[in-house]
Coordinates of C-alpha atoms in Angstrom, one line a residue:
X28 CA -62.6 100.8 25.4
X29 CA -60.6 100.5 22.3
X30 CA -63.3 98.2 20.8
X31 CA -65.9 100.8 21.8
X32 CA -63.9 103.5 19.9
X33 CA -63.6 101.3 16.9
X34 CA -67.4 100.6 17.1
X35 CA -68.2 104.3 17.3
X36 CA -66.0 105.0 14.3
X37 CA -67.8 102.2 12.4
X38 CA -71.2 103.7 13.2
X39 CA -70.1 107.1 11.9
X40 CA -68.5 105.8 8.7
X41 CA -71.1 103.1 7.8
X42 CA -73.6 105.5 6.3
X43 CA -76.1 102.8 5.1
X44 CA -77.2 102.2 8.7
X45 CA -77.9 105.9 9.2
X46 CA -81.2 105.3 7.4
X47 CA -82.4 102.9 10.1
X48 CA -84.7 104.1 12.9
X49 CA -82.4 103.7 15.9
X50 CA -79.3 105.1 14.1
X51 CA -80.6 107.9 11.8
X52 CA -79.3 110.8 13.8
X53 CA -75.9 111.8 15.1
X54 CA -77.5 112.3 18.5
X55 CA -78.8 108.7 18.6
X56 CA -75.4 107.3 17.5
X57 CA -73.5 109.4 20.1
X58 CA -76.0 108.4 22.8
X59 CA -75.4 104.8 22.0
X60 CA -71.7 105.1 22.2
X61 CA -71.9 107.2 25.4
X62 CA -74.2 104.5 26.9
X63 CA -71.7 101.8 25.9
X64 CA -68.8 103.8 27.5
X65 CA -70.6 104.1 30.8
X66 CA -71.6 100.4 30.6
X67 CA -68.0 99.3 30.0
X68 CA -66.8 101.5 33.0
X69 CA -69.5 100.0 35.2
X70 CA -68.7 96.5 34.0
X71 CA -65.0 97.0 34.8
X72 CA -66.0 98.1 38.4
X73 CA -68.0 95.0 38.9
X74 CA -65.4 92.8 37.4
X75 CA -62.3 94.2 39.1
X76 CA -63.8 95.7 42.3
X77 CA -64.0 93.9 45.6
X78 CA -67.5 93.3 47.0
X79 CA -67.9 93.8 50.7
X80 CA -70.6 94.0 53.4
X81 CA -70.4 97.3 55.3
X82 CA -71.2 96.7 58.9
X83 CA -73.1 97.6 61.1
X84 CA -75.5 98.9 58.4
X85 CA -75.3 95.6 56.4
X86 CA -74.9 97.4 53.1
X87 CA -73.3 95.9 50.0
X88 CA -70.5 98.1 48.8
X89 CA -67.8 97.7 46.2
X90 CA -64.2 99.0 46.5
X91 CA -62.5 99.9 43.2
X92 CA -59.8 102.1 41.8
X93 CA -61.1 105.0 39.6
X94 CA -58.8 106.5 36.9
X95 CA -56.0 104.1 38.0
X96 CA -55.3 106.2 41.1
X97 CA -58.3 107.0 43.4
X98 CA -59.7 104.4 45.8
X99 CA -63.5 104.6 45.8
X100 CA -66.2 102.8 47.8
X101 CA -69.7 102.7 46.3
X102 CA -72.9 101.2 47.6
X103 CA -74.5 98.5 45.4
X104 CA -78.3 98.4 45.5
X105 CA -80.8 96.1 43.8
X106 CA -81.9 99.1 41.7
X107 CA -78.4 99.7 40.5
X108 CA -77.9 96.1 39.5
X109 CA -81.3 96.0 37.8
X110 CA -80.5 99.2 35.8
X111 CA -77.2 97.7 34.7
X112 CA -79.0 94.6 33.5
X113 CA -81.6 96.7 31.6
X114 CA -78.8 98.6 29.9
X115 CA -77.1 95.4 28.9
X116 CA -80.3 94.1 27.3
X117 CA -80.8 97.4 25.5
X118 CA -77.2 97.4 24.1
X119 CA -77.5 93.7 23.2
X120 CA -80.7 94.5 21.2
X121 CA -79.1 97.4 19.4
X122 CA -76.0 95.4 18.6
X123 CA -78.1 92.5 17.3
X124 CA -80.0 95.0 15.2
X125 CA -76.7 96.3 13.7
X126 CA -75.5 92.8 13.1
X127 CA -78.8 91.8 11.3
X128 CA -78.7 94.9 9.2
X129 CA -75.0 94.3 8.3
X130 CA -75.7 90.6 7.4
X131 CA -78.7 91.6 5.3
X132 CA -76.7 94.2 3.4
X133 CA -73.9 91.7 2.7
X134 CA -76.4 89.2 1.3
X135 CA -77.8 91.8 -1.0
X136 CA -74.4 92.4 -2.6

């Protein structure tokens, strides 16, 4: 999360990128950092949680600790995993766009 906070700060301070289509409003930049925050939280759940099969319903569930204190069990569905992957592709595309813009601007200097 510390890197996400540094990234958010970068997006706010690097005003040249504010002219680009996907980053030209505070609402867009905030939306991206909020999406990234949620993605990081979900990634941490998948990485540190314990995947189980809940019987007799034969459901996939993941057990994890929320806010370092509360034990939680959540169902994992194909739709949830597909959504997570779609968000990862979206964020990757936006990060690639920022990287390309930054490299282009450095070459122009």
